[in-house]
Coordinates of C-alpha atoms and ligand atoms in Angstrom, one line a residue:
X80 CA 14.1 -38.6 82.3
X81 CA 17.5 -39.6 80.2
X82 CA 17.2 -42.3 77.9
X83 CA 20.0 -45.1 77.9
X84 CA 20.7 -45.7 74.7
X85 CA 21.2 -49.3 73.6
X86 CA 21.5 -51.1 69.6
X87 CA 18.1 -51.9 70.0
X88 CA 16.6 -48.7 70.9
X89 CA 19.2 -47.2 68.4
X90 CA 17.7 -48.7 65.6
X91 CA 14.4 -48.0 66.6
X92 CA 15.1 -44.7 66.7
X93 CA 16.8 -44.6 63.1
X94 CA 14.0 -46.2 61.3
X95 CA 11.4 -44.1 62.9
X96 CA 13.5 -40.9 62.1
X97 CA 14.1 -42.0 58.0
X98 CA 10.0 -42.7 57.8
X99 CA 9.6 -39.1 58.8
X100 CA 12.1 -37.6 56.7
X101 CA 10.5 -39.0 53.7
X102 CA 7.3 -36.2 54.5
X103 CA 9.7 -33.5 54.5
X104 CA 11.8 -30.9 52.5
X105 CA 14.2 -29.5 55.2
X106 CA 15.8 -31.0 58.7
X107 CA 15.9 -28.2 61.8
X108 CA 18.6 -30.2 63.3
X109 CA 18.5 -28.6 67.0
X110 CA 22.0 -28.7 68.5
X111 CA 22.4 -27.1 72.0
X112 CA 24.1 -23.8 71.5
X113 CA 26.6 -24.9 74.2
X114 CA 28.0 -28.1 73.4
X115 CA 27.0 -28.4 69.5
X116 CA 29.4 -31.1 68.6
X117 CA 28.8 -33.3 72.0
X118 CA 25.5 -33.0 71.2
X119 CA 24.8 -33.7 68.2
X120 CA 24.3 -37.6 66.9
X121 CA 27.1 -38.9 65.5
X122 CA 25.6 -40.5 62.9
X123 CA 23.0 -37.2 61.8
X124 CA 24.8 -36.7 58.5
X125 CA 24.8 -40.4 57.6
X126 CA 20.9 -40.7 58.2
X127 CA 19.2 -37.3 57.1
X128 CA 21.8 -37.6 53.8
X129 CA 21.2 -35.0 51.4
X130 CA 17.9 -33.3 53.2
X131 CA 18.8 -29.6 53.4
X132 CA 19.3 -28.8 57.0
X133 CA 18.9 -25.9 59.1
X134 CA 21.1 -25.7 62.2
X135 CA 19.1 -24.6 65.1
X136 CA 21.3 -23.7 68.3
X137 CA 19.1 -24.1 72.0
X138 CA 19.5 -22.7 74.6
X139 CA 21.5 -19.7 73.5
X140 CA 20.4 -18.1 76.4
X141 CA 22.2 -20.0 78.5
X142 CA 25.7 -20.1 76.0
X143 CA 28.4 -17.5 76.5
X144 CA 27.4 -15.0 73.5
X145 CA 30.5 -15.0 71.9
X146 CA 30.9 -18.6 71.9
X147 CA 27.8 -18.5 69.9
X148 CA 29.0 -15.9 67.7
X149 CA 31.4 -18.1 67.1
X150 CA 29.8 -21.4 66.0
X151 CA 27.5 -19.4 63.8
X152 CA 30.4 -18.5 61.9
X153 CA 31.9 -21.9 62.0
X154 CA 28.4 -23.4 60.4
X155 CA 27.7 -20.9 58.0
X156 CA 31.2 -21.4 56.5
X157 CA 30.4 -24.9 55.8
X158 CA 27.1 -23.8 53.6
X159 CA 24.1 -25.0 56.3
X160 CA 21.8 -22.3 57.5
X161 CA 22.2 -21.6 60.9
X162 CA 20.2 -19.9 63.5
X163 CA 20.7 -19.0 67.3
X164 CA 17.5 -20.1 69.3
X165 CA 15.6 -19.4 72.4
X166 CA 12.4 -21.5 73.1
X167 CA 11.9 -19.5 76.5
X168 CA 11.6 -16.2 74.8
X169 CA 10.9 -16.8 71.8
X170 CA 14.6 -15.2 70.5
X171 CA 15.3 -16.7 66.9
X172 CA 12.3 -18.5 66.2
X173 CA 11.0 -15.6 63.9
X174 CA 13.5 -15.8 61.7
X175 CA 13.4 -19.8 60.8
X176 CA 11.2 -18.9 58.0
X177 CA 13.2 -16.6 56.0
X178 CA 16.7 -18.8 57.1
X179 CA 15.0 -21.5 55.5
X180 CA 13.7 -19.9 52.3
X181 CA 17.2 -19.1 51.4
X182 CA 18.7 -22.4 51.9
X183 CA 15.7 -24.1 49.8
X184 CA 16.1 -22.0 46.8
X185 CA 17.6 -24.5 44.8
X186 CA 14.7 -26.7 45.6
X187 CA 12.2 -23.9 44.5
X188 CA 14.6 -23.7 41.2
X189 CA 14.1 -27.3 40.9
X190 CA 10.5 -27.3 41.4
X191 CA 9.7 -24.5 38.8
X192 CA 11.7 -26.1 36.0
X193 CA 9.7 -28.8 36.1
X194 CA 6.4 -26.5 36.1
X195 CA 5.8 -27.1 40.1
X196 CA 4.9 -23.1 41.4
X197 CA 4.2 -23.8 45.4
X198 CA 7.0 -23.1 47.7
X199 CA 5.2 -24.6 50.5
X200 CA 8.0 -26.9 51.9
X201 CA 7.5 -29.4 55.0
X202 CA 10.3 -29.6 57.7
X203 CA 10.8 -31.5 60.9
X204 CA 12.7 -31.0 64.1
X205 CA 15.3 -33.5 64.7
X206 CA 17.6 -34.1 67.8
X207 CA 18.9 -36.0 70.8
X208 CA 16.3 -35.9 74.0
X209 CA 16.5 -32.6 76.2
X210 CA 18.1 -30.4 73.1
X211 CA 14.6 -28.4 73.2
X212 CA 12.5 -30.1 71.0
X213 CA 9.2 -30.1 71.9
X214 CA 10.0 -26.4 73.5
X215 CA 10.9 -25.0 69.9
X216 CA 7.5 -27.0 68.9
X217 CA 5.1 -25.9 71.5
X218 CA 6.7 -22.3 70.8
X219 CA 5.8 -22.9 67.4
X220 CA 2.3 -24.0 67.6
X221 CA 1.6 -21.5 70.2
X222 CA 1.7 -18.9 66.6
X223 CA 0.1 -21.1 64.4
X224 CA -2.8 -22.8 64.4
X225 CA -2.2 -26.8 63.5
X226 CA -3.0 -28.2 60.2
X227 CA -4.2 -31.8 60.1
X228 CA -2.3 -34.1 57.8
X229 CA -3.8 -34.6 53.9
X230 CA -0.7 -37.0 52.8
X231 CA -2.4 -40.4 51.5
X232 CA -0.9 -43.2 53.2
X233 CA 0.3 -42.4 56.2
X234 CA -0.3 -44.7 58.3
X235 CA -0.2 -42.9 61.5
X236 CA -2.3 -39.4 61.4
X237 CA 0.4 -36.5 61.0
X238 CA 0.1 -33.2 62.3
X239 CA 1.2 -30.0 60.9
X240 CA 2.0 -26.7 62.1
X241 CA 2.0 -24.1 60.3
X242 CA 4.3 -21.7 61.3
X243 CA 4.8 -19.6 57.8
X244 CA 2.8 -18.5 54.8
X245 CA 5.0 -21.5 52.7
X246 CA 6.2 -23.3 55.7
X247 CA 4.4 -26.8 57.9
X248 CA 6.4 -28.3 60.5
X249 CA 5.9 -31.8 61.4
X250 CA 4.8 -32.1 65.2
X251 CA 6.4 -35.0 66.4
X252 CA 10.5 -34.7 66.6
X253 CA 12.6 -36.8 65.8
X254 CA 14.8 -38.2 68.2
X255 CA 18.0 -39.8 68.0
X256 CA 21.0 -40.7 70.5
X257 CA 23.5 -39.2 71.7
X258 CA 27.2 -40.2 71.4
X259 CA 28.9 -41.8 74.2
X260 CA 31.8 -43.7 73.0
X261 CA 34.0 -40.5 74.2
X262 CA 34.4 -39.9 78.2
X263 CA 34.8 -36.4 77.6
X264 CA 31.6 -35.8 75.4
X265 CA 29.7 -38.1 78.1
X266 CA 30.9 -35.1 80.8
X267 CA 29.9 -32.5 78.6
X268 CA 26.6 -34.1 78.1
X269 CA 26.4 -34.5 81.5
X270 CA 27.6 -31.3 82.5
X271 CA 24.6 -29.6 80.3
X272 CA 22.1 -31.8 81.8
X273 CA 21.2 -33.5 78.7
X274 CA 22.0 -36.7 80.1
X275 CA 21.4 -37.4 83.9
X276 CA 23.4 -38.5 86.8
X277 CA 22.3 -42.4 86.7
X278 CA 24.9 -42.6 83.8
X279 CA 28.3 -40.8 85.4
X280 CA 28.7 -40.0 89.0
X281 CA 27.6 -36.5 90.0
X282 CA 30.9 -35.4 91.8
X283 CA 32.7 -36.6 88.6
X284 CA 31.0 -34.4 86.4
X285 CA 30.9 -31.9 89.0
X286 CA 34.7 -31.6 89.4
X287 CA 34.9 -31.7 85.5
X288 CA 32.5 -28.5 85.5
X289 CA 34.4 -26.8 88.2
X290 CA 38.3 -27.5 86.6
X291 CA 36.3 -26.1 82.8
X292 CA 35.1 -23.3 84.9
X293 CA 38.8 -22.5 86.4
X294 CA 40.1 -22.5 83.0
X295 CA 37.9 -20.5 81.0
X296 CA 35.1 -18.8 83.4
X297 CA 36.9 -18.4 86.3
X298 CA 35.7 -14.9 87.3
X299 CA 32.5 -16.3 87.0
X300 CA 32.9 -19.2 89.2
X301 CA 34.9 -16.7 91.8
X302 CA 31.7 -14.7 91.9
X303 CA 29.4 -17.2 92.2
X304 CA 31.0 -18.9 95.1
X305 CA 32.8 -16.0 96.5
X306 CA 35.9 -17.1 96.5
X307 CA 39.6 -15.7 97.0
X308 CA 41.7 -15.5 93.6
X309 CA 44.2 -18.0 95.7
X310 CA 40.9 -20.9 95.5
X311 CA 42.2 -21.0 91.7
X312 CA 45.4 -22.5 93.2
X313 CA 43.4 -25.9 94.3
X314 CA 42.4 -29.1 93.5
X315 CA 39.0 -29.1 91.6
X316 CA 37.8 -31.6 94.2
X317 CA 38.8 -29.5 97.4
X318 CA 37.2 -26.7 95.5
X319 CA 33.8 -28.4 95.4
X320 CA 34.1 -29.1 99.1
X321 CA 34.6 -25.2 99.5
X322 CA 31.5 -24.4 97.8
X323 CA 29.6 -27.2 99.8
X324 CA 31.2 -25.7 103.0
X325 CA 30.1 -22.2 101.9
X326 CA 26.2 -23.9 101.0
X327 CA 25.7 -25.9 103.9
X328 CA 26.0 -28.8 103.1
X329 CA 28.1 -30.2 106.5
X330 CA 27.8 -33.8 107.7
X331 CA 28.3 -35.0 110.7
X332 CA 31.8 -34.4 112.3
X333 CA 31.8 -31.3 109.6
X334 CA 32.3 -33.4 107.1
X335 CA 31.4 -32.1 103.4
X336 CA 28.6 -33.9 101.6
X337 CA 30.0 -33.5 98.2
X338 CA 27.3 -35.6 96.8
X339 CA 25.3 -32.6 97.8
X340 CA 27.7 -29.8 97.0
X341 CA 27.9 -31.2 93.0
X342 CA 24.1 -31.3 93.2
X343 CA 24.4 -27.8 93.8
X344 CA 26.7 -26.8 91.4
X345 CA 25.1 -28.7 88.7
X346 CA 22.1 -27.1 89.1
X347 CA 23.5 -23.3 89.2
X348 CA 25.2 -24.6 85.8
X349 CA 23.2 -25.8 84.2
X350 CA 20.3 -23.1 85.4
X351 CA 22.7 -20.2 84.3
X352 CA 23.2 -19.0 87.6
X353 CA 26.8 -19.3 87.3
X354 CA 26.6 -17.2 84.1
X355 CA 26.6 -17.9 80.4
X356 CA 28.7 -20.8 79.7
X357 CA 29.6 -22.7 76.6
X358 CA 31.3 -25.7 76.9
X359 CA 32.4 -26.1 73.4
X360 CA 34.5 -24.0 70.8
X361 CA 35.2 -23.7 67.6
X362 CA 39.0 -25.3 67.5
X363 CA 39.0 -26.7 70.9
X364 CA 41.5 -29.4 71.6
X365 CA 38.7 -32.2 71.7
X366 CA 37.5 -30.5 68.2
X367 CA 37.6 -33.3 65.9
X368 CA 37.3 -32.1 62.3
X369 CA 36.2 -34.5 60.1
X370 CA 32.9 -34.1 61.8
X371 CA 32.1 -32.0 59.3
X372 CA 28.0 -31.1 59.2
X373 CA 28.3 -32.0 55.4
X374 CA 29.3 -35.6 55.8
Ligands
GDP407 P1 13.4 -32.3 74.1 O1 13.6 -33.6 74.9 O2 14.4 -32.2 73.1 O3 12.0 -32.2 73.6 O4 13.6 -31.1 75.1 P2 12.6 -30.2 75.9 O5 11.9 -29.2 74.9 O6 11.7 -31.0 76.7 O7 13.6 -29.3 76.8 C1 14.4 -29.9 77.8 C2 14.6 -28.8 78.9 O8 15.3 -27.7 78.3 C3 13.3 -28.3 79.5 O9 13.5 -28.2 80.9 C4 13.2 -26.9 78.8 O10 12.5 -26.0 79.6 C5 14.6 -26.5 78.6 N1 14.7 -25.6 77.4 C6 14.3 -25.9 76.2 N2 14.6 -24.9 75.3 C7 15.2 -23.9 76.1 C8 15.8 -22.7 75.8 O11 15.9 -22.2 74.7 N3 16.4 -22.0 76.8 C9 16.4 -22.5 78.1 N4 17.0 -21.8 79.1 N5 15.9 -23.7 78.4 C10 15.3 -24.4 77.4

């Protein structure tokens, strides 16, 4: 189920987030590997401040490989560790430990100047819903066994997972919203299924999908659908009544459903049938670049 977002639940949501980040060191800010600036909280640098973060990228199973290449290189230029990650197999999760050791070295400087010798560090998961949260954390604790809390004063019982010789991950995420404001980042959302259809109308966000598709994937939306090179010639809209023709979904007087027909889409999308797509790049028009990770 999506969430709709409103100030109240917004709020929420930002105190409950800034009580947890007091129990940690680090921040594995998950942002899904194919849309990581639509879907990432506007408001994530303001609130986690100067917490180191890790960059984790979801779903890169289900990104276009070079697009992910790509925003690798576009995060690691700005100083955060970054990592590509795959809850279903398991792809990337191995590495969190050593990604995260480098970043905290100054910390571990810090800590033996002032004659402090553990590096065990405490980190938590942070992102909007459907990102892959509690997939990355049931990955997780499915390696480790879970540590029980020992911090004095918490009021609520805090579990741990240990998922390193020096490194506990909190087991609750944090969650925070996504960003609306912008039609275009509401499609994208939409488009990855991170928010459902209750908030845009299907067929909209289906003819979105299919006119991205015909501009950067088209081969792969060809295949998919089997369609004639000349298909690129129309509408997006006559387009998806093509592929509902071609999946049956016929009303009536041979009418296309095309409610139906962008259910069907979507769900090829966003299950990777259609192939691995990104919807975001590095220096794409919408690309806004004061949203700098740093900020
Ligand atoms: P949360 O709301 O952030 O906790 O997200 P979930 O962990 O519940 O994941 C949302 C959906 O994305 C679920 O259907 C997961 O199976 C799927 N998912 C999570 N991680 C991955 C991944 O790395 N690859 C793929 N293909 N699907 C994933």
């Amino acid at each position: 189920m999506s969430i709709q977002w409103f100030p109240g639940h917004m709020a929420k949501a930002r105190r409950q987030v800034t009580e947890k980040l007091k129990l940690v060191d680090v921040v594995f800010e998950l942002l899904d590997a194919r849309l990581p600036i639509s879907s990432r909280n506007p408001m994530m640098g303001e609130i986690v401040s100067q917490k180191p973060r890790v960059i984790l990228l979801t779903k890169c199973d289900l990104a276009d490989p070079k697009a992910n290449k790509m925003w690798v290189e576009y995060f690691r230029e700005q100083g955060v560790g970054v990592l590509e990650v795959d809850a279903k197999t398991g792809k990337g999760v191995n590495l969190i430990q050593s990604v995260t050791d480098k970043l905290l070295q100054p910390l571990f400087e810090t800590r033996q100047r002032k004659g402090i010798l553990t590096r065990r560090v405490r980190a938590m998961v942070l992102g909007i819903p459907n990102v892959g949260k509690s997939s990355l954390i049931n990955r997780l604790a499915k390696r480790a066994a879970t540590v029980t809390g020992d911090r004095p004063g918490v009021t609520k019982a805090q579990q741990w997972i240990k998922i390193g010789q020096n490194l506990e991950l909190l087991d609750t995420p944090g969650i925070l919203w996504p960003k609306f404001e912008d039609h275009g980042v509401g499609l994208r959302l939409a488009l990855s299924g991170a928010i459902k259809e209750e908030i845009l109308p299907i067929e909209e966000v289906a003819v979105h999908g299919i006119s991205y598709l015909k501009e950067r994937y088209a081969t792969d939306l060809m295949t998919r659908y089997k369609l004639q090179d000349s298909a690129l010639e129309q509408e997006s809209y006559e387009l998806l009544q093509e592929i509902g023709k071609k999946r049956g979904c016929i009303q009536r007087g041979g009418i296309v459903n095309t409610e139906k027909a962008a259910e069907i889409f979507l769900n090829d999308l966003q299950g990777g049938m259609i192939g691995r797509i990104s919807f975001e790049y590095p220096g794409d028009e919408f690309f806004i670049e004061e949203q700098d990770v740093q900020r």
